[in-house]
XYZ file of C-alpha atoms in Angstrom:
270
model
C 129.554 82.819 66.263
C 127.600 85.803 66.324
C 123.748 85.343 65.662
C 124.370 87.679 62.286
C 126.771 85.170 61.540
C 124.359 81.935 62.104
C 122.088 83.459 59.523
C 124.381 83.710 56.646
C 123.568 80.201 55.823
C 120.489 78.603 57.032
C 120.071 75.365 57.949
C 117.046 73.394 57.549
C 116.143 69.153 58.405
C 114.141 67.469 55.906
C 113.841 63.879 57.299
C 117.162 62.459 56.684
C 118.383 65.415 54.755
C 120.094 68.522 55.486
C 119.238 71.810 53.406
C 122.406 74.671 53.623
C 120.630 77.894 52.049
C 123.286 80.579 51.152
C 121.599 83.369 52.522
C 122.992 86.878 51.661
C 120.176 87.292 48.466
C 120.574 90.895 48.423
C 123.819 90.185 47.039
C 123.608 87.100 45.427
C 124.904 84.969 48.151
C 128.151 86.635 47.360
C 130.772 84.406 49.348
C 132.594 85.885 52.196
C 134.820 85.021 54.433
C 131.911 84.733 57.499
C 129.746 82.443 55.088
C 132.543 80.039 54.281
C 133.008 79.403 57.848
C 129.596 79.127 59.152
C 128.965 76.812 55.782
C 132.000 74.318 56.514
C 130.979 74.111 60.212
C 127.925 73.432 59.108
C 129.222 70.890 56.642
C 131.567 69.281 59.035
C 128.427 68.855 62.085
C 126.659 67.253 59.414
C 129.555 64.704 58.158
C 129.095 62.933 62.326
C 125.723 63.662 62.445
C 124.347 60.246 62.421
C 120.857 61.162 61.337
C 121.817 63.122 58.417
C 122.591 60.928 55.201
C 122.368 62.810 52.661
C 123.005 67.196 52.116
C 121.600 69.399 49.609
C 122.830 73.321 48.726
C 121.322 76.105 47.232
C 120.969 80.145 47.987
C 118.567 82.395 48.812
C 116.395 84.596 46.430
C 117.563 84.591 42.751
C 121.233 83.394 43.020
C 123.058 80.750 44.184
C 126.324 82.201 44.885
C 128.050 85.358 42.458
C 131.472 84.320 43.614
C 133.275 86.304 45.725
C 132.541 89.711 47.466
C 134.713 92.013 45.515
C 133.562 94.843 47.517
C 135.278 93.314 50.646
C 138.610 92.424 48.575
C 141.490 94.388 49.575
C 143.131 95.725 46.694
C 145.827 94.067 45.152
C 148.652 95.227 46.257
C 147.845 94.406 49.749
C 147.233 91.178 49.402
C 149.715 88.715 51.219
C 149.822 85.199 51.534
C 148.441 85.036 54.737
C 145.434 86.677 53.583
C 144.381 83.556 51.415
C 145.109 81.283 54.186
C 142.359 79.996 56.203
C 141.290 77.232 58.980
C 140.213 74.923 56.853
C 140.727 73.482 53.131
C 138.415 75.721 50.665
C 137.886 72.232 49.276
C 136.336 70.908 52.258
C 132.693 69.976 50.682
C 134.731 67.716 47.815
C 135.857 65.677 51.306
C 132.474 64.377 52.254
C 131.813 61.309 52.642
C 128.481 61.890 52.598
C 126.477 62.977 49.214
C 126.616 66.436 48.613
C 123.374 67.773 46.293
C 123.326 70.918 44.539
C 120.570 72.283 43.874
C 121.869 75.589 41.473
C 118.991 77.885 41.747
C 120.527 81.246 40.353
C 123.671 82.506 38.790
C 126.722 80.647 40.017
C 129.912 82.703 39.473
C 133.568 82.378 39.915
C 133.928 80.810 43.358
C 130.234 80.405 43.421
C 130.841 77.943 39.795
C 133.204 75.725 41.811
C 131.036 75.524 45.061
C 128.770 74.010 42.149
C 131.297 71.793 41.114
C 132.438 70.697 44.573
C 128.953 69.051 44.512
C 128.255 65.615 43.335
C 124.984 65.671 41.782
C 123.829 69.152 40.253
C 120.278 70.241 39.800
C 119.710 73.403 38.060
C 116.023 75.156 37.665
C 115.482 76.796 34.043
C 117.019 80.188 35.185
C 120.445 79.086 36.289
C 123.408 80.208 34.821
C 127.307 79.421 35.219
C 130.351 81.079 34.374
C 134.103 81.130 35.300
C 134.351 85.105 35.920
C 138.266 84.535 36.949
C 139.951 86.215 33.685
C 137.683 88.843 33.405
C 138.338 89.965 36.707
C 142.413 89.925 36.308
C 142.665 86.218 38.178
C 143.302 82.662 37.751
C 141.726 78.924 37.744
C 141.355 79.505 41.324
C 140.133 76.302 43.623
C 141.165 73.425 41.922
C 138.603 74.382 39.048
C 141.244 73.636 36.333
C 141.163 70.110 37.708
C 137.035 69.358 37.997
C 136.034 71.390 34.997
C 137.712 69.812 32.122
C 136.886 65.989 34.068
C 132.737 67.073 33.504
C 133.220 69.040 30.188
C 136.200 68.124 28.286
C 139.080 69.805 27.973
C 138.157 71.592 25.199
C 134.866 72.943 26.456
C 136.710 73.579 30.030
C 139.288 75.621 27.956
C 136.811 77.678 26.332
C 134.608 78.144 29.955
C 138.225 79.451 31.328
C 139.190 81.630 28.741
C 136.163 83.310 27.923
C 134.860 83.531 31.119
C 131.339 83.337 29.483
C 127.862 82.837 30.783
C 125.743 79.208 29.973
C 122.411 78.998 30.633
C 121.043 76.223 32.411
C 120.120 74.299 28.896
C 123.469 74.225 27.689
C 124.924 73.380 31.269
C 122.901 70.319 30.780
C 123.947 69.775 27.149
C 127.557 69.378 28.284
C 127.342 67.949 31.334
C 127.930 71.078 33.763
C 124.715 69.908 35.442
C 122.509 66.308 35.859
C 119.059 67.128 35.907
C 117.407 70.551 34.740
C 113.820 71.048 36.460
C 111.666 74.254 36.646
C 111.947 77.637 38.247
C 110.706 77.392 41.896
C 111.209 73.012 42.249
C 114.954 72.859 42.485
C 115.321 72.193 46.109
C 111.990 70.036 46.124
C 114.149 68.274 43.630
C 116.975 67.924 45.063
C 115.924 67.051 48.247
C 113.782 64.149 46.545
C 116.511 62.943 45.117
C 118.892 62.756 47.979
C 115.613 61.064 49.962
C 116.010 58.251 48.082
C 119.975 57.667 48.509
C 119.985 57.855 52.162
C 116.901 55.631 52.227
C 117.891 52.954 49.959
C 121.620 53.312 49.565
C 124.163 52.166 52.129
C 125.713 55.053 53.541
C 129.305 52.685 53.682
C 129.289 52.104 50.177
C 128.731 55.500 49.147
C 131.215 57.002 51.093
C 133.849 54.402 49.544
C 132.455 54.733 46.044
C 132.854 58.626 46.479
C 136.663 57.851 47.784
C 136.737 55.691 44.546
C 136.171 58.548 41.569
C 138.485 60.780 43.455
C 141.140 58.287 43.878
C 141.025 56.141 40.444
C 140.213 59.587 38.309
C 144.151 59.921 37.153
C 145.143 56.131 37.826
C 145.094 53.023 35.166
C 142.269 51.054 34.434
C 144.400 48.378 35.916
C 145.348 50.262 39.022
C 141.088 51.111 39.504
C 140.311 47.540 38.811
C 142.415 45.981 41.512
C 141.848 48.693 44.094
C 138.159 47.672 43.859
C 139.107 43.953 44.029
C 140.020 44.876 47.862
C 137.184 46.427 48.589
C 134.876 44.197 47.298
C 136.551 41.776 49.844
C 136.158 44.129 52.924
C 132.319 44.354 51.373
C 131.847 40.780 51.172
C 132.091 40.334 54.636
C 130.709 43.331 55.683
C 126.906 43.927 57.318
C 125.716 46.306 54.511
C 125.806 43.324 52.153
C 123.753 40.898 54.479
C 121.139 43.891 55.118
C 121.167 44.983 51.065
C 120.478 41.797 49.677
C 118.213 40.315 52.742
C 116.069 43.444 52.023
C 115.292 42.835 48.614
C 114.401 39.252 48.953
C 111.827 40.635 51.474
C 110.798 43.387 49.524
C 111.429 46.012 52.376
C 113.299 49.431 52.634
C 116.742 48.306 54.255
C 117.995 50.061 57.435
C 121.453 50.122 56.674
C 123.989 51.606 59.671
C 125.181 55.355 59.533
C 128.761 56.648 59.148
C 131.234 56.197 61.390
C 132.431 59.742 63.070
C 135.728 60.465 61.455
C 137.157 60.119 64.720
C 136.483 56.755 65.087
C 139.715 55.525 63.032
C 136.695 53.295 60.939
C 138.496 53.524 57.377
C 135.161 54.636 55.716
């Protein structure tokens, strides 16, 4: 990767958390093809990195990402099939296993709205603002977006965010559940990296990782179905070390030093 390449998103430790800055401000953090791979390599080093427990992402300057460079799109006609394909899944950051913190500092547009979305906690600072973009620019409920918006929303609300391709401020992202907390202009990231402090220092990194691989696999099963998947895994937690170390540190009123991930390579089914 060239160094030009390196800085399109910046990388940054905070303790046990990892800050990804979009960083392309002069045009929004518009998303290229270059950014998406430096981002999910990022993403991906992060996912085995023992020390890191817990990532946030924002952008640089006053967006967080306008969607996609349309002044690097071919035009139409030229595009073939093998021009959408790429190395890896542009769902990647919904795969984590680790929490993944947004921290929506600026406009987040078409692509950029379900970068948002593959997130799951959002902060948003006062001047944030979401919207679809897709039919106004002659396109479709690209990325699986058709799928996550209507599950935070509604389906109504998701139908009208789709169709009208319409901006929300940040308040009214909050009123419907588009984003979690709403904080002010300039303390997003402080925010968001304060909140993902406190999961990976007081929250087993095992259990999140399965609870995360819960509400994507029980969010179009039966009650039934969710209820005796989890009967399983409470067995497997049961007898596992995070429950010794969980409950042994709050009879002795200590912070708990609960294990790290696995590296996906490992064949550990977490």
């Amino acid at each position: 990767m060239t160094p030009e390449h390196a800085d399109l998103v910046l990388a940054e430790r905070r303790g046990p958390v990892l800050v990804l800055t979009f960083n392309r401000p002069d045009k929004l953090n518009a998303w290229t093809d270059d950014l998406e791979d430096r981002y999910f390599t990022l993403l991906g080093d992060a996912e085995d990195d023992p020390d890191v427990r817990a990532i946030v992402v924002t952008g640089a300057g006053r967006g967080f990402c306008a969607g996609a460079d349309l002044g690097r799109l071919q035009a139409v006609g030229d595009v073939s099939e093998a021009d959408l394909l790429r190395p890896r899944p542009r769902d990647l950051p919904a795969t984590l296993r680790k929490p993944l913190i947004g921290a929506i500092n600026g406009v987040a547009a078409g692509l950029g709205m379900v970068e948002a979305l593959y997130c799951d906690v959002r902060f948003a600072s006062a001047s944030a603002r979401f919207t679809t973009a897709f039919a106004k620019r002659g396109l479709i409920a690209e990325y699986g977006i058709s799928w996550l918006l209507p599950r935070l929303v509604g389906r109504s609300r998701a139908t009208d965010l789709l169709l009208s391709s319409r901006m929300v401020d940040a308040e009214e992202a909050l009123r419907i559940g588009l984003v979690d907390h709403l904080v002010p202009d300039g303390s997003v990231v402080d925010a968001a990296v304060a909140y993902a402090e406190q999961l990976a220092t007081h929250c087993s990194p095992t259990s999140m990782a399965v609870i995360k691989d819960q509400l994507q696999n029980d969010a179009d099963g039966t009650y039934a179905e969710s209820v005796a998947r989890a009967e399983g895994l409470m067995l497997q937690a049961f007898r596992g070390a995070d429950l010794v170390e969980g409950v042994q540190s709050h009879l002795d009123k200590r912070t708990p030093t609960f294990p790290s991930l696995p590296v996906r390579s490992s064949h550990v089914p977490v």
